[in-house]
Each structure stands twice: as C-alpha cells, then as structure tokens.
Backbone as a chain_set.jsonl record, in Angstrom:
{"seq": "VLKLFKSLHRTRQEVFKNDTKALEAARQKINEEFRNNRDETSEEKINELLKIASDVEVILRTSVIQAVHTDSDKI", "coords": {"N": [[0.011, 87.808, 93.963], [-2.018, 87.605, 95.703], [-0.659, 87.76, 98.02], [0.496, 90.264, 97.981], [-1.879, 91.925, 98.202], [-2.89, 91.154, 100.619], [-0.82, 92.129, 102.129], [-0.886, 94.793, 101.703], [-3.379, 95.457, 102.865], [-2.861, 94.855, 105.542], [-0.696, 96.778, 106.029], [-2.224, 99.105, 105.734], [-3.837, 98.766, 107.992], [-2.066, 99.197, 109.973], [-0.844, 101.701, 109.631], [-3.153, 103.402, 109.465], [-4.191, 103.266, 112.023], [-6.785, 103.376, 114.464], [-8.073, 105.302, 113.05], [-11.037, 105.512, 111.615], [-12.29, 106.402, 109.373], [-10.188, 106.793, 107.624], [-9.038, 104.283, 107.457], [-11.318, 102.903, 106.251], [-11.57, 104.179, 103.945], [-9.163, 103.712, 102.541], [-9.332, 100.779, 102.516], [-11.4, 100.416, 100.808], [-10.338, 101.551, 98.383], [-8.057, 100.006, 97.906], [-9.344, 97.429, 97.505], [-11.069, 98.106, 95.414], [-9.152, 98.792, 93.269], [-7.714, 96.343, 93.108], [-9.895, 94.65, 92.182], [-10.676, 95.96, 89.81], [-8.706, 95.211, 88.145], [-8.717, 92.516, 88.031], [-9.238, 90.694, 85.934], [-7.02, 90.889, 84.306], [-4.59, 89.54, 81.885], [-2.276, 89.834, 80.758], [1.136, 89.284, 81.306], [3.034, 91.124, 81.415], [1.76, 93.579, 81.995], [0.505, 92.721, 84.428], [2.944, 92.515, 86.031], [3.736, 95.196, 86.12], [1.595, 96.375, 87.502], [1.777, 95.155, 89.962], [4.232, 96.059, 90.732], [3.52, 98.857, 91.002], [1.578, 98.568, 93.169], [3.347, 97.545, 95.138], [4.996, 99.796, 95.492], [3.194, 101.716, 96.453], [2.76, 100.601, 98.881], [5.202, 100.966, 100.222], [5.244, 103.721, 100.153], [3.12, 104.299, 101.883], [4.015, 103.174, 104.27], [6.367, 104.66, 104.721], [5.842, 107.494, 104.325], [3.441, 108.51, 105.338], [1.92, 110.19, 107.864], [0.455, 110.105, 111.012], [-1.197, 112.236, 113.175], [-2.057, 113.047, 116.485], [-4.729, 114.424, 118.128], [-4.338, 116.125, 121.006], [-5.004, 118.235, 122.672], [-7.025, 121.37, 122.709], [-5.411, 123.227, 121.29], [-3.198, 121.773, 120.501], [-1.325, 119.205, 118.725]], "CA": [[-1.037, 88.904, 93.834], [-2.72, 87.686, 97.008], [0.233, 88.144, 99.14], [0.556, 91.741, 98.087], [-3.219, 92.306, 98.47], [-2.968, 91.114, 102.037], [0.366, 93.039, 102.835], [-1.399, 96.296, 101.646], [-4.319, 95.54, 103.92], [-2.106, 94.906, 106.777], [-0.061, 98.092, 106.038], [-3.307, 99.998, 105.903], [-4.187, 98.656, 109.455], [-0.927, 99.819, 110.912], [-0.631, 103.178, 109.275], [-4.277, 104.255, 109.817], [-4.761, 102.753, 113.218], [-7.602, 104.18, 115.172], [-8.723, 106.261, 112.121], [-11.977, 104.767, 110.999], [-12.593, 107.035, 107.959], [-9.078, 106.552, 106.543], [-9.159, 102.773, 107.315], [-12.493, 102.36, 105.314], [-11.332, 104.698, 102.436], [-8.044, 102.654, 102.156], [-9.811, 99.445, 102.243], [-12.322, 100.481, 99.532], [-9.509, 101.824, 97.395], [-7.241, 98.701, 97.591], [-10.283, 96.454, 96.964], [-11.461, 98.433, 94.023], [-8.075, 98.559, 92.341], [-7.465, 94.909, 92.683], [-11.113, 94.165, 91.547], [-10.734, 96.465, 88.54], [-7.623, 94.497, 87.355], [-8.794, 91.092, 88.371], [-9.161, 89.891, 84.678], [-5.809, 91.157, 83.557], [-3.964, 88.255, 81.666], [-0.919, 90.211, 80.172], [2.149, 89.043, 82.316], [3.768, 92.3, 81.455], [0.812, 94.399, 82.719], [0.433, 92.317, 85.855], [4.132, 92.82, 86.711], [3.702, 96.616, 86.292], [0.606, 96.62, 88.41], [2.346, 94.649, 91.187], [5.164, 97.006, 91.091], [2.85, 100.051, 91.61], [1.105, 98.254, 94.494], [4.379, 97.573, 95.841], [5.417, 101.048, 95.769], [2.188, 102.199, 97.207], [2.862, 100.088, 100.331], [6.414, 101.64, 100.712], [4.963, 105.092, 100.382], [2.319, 104.379, 103.146], [4.796, 102.953, 105.449], [7.503, 105.787, 105.02], [5.496, 108.933, 104.14], [2.196, 108.93, 105.869], [2.0, 110.598, 109.273], [-0.852, 110.088, 111.873], [-1.206, 113.147, 114.183], [-3.085, 112.774, 117.5], [-5.106, 115.748, 118.699], [-4.297, 116.097, 122.382], [-5.598, 119.454, 123.365], [-7.758, 122.304, 121.801], [-4.516, 123.909, 120.55], [-2.066, 120.977, 120.356], [-1.443, 118.05, 117.867]], "C": [[-1.57, 88.885, 95.261], [-1.893, 88.045, 98.195], [0.368, 89.652, 99.09], [-0.735, 92.32, 98.424], [-3.175, 92.266, 100.05], [-2.019, 91.923, 102.846], [-0.239, 94.447, 102.756], [-2.455, 96.364, 102.74], [-3.657, 95.574, 105.409], [-1.292, 96.276, 106.952], [-1.027, 99.223, 106.448], [-3.716, 100.115, 107.488], [-3.283, 99.25, 110.311], [-0.808, 101.29, 110.845], [-1.842, 103.992, 109.704], [-4.928, 103.847, 111.12], [-5.684, 103.723, 114.024], [-8.37, 105.301, 114.348], [-9.729, 105.629, 111.176], [-12.212, 105.165, 109.526], [-11.298, 106.605, 107.019], [-8.936, 104.975, 106.345], [-10.183, 102.361, 106.241], [-12.124, 102.939, 103.942], [-10.093, 103.873, 101.815], [-8.488, 101.446, 101.674], [-10.552, 99.338, 100.884], [-11.395, 100.786, 98.237], [-8.649, 100.603, 97.042], [-8.206, 97.63, 97.01], [-10.686, 96.849, 95.519], [-10.347, 98.371, 93.008], [-7.774, 97.197, 91.797], [-8.641, 94.34, 91.901], [-11.037, 94.72, 90.101], [-9.765, 95.726, 87.58], [-7.675, 92.942, 87.511], [-8.593, 90.294, 87.134], [-7.958, 90.182, 83.773], [-5.077, 89.763, 83.172], [-2.522, 88.611, 81.164], [0.084, 90.052, 81.365], [2.837, 90.286, 82.543], [3.107, 93.483, 82.389], [0.709, 94.057, 84.185], [1.683, 92.672, 86.664], [4.105, 94.286, 86.968], [2.697, 96.947, 87.314], [1.081, 96.274, 89.819], [3.453, 95.55, 91.549], [4.588, 98.35, 91.632], [2.335, 99.85, 92.851], [2.215, 98.209, 95.549], [4.976, 99.004, 96.422], [4.557, 101.866, 96.607], [2.466, 101.837, 98.69], [4.106, 100.794, 100.886], [6.063, 103.079, 100.997], [4.089, 105.231, 101.758], [3.01, 104.15, 104.436], [5.875, 103.977, 105.736], [6.966, 107.139, 104.991], [4.255, 109.395, 104.918], [2.535, 109.163, 107.413], [0.589, 110.96, 109.926], [-0.552, 111.129, 113.009], [-2.323, 112.742, 115.217], [-3.432, 114.156, 118.058], [-5.283, 115.466, 120.11], [-4.946, 116.906, 123.204], [-6.256, 120.381, 122.264], [-6.717, 123.051, 120.777], [-3.221, 123.029, 120.25], [-2.344, 119.684, 119.396], [-0.415, 117.164, 118.201]], "O": [[-1.602, 89.902, 95.953], [-2.365, 88.554, 99.212], [0.35, 90.273, 100.153], [-0.638, 93.385, 99.034], [-3.412, 93.288, 100.693], [-2.265, 92.342, 103.977], [-0.092, 95.216, 103.706], [-2.412, 97.317, 103.518], [-4.043, 96.353, 106.28], [-1.29, 96.808, 108.062], [-0.761, 100.088, 107.282], [-3.882, 101.165, 108.109], [-3.667, 99.799, 111.344], [-0.69, 102.007, 111.84], [-1.695, 105.096, 110.228], [-6.126, 104.068, 111.297], [-5.276, 104.869, 114.214], [-9.159, 106.082, 114.881], [-9.369, 105.243, 110.063], [-12.307, 104.337, 108.62], [-11.417, 106.161, 105.877], [-8.747, 104.474, 105.236], [-9.873, 101.516, 105.401], [-12.329, 102.296, 102.912], [-10.129, 103.448, 100.66], [-8.14, 101.021, 100.573], [-10.393, 98.447, 100.049], [-11.698, 100.298, 97.148], [-8.581, 100.252, 95.864], [-7.823, 96.976, 96.04], [-10.645, 96.052, 94.583], [-10.609, 97.898, 91.902], [-7.619, 96.861, 90.623], [-8.388, 93.565, 90.978], [-11.334, 93.945, 89.193], [-9.999, 95.645, 86.374], [-6.748, 92.222, 87.141], [-7.868, 89.3, 87.176], [-7.915, 89.759, 82.618], [-4.963, 88.904, 84.047], [-1.653, 87.74, 81.161], [-0.153, 90.691, 82.39], [3.226, 90.585, 83.672], [3.692, 94.139, 83.251], [0.802, 94.914, 85.064], [1.572, 93.077, 87.821], [4.469, 94.64, 88.089], [2.991, 97.889, 88.05], [0.817, 97.017, 90.764], [3.592, 95.796, 92.747], [5.11, 98.903, 92.6], [2.496, 100.722, 93.705], [2.082, 98.729, 96.657], [5.33, 99.208, 97.583], [5.049, 102.654, 97.415], [2.405, 102.677, 99.587], [4.03, 101.215, 102.04], [6.533, 103.63, 101.993], [4.312, 106.113, 102.587], [2.731, 104.736, 105.482], [6.265, 104.147, 106.891], [7.591, 107.994, 105.618], [4.075, 110.596, 105.118], [3.29, 108.437, 108.061], [-0.197, 111.821, 109.531], [0.365, 110.848, 113.78], [-3.358, 112.185, 114.853], [-2.554, 114.944, 118.41], [-6.178, 114.718, 120.502], [-5.426, 116.542, 124.278], [-6.051, 120.177, 121.068], [-7.069, 123.42, 119.656], [-2.237, 123.591, 119.768], [-3.473, 119.199, 119.322], [-0.303, 116.094, 117.603]]}, "num_chains": 1, "name": "protein.A"}
C-alpha cells in the first residue's frame, strides 16, 4: 500500500510538473482517498482499492496532457 501511495505521488509530480494548482489538488485527493480507507481490514476490499489506485496511476501517465502557453494565441 505504501509503495503504491509513493508511486502515485511520484507520478503526480511528473505529470503536473510546474502546475502548482494541479499538483496541490492531486496531492490532496491522493492523501484524502488513502486516509479515508486507512482503517479498511477486508483483504478483498483492500485489493480492489489497490487495483483502482493502480489504474489511476496508469491513466495519469498515459492520458493526461499538459499544454504550455507560449504566446497570446498559441499553446
């Protein structure tokens, strides 16, 4: 669980590099989700939550695009 938690935070830092609002929002969401499920004891439920977290990491790495505003009419 801790390994996935750290991995999500590393992914967040790579994907949202130089975007302080997105970095903070992602940090808060990751921490909130792990905190909300901290007391879960069912192995089945834990495995399901880990699968969801792993899927989120893949989506972040493969589907999020960061655009850079270079000029008044160009991205």
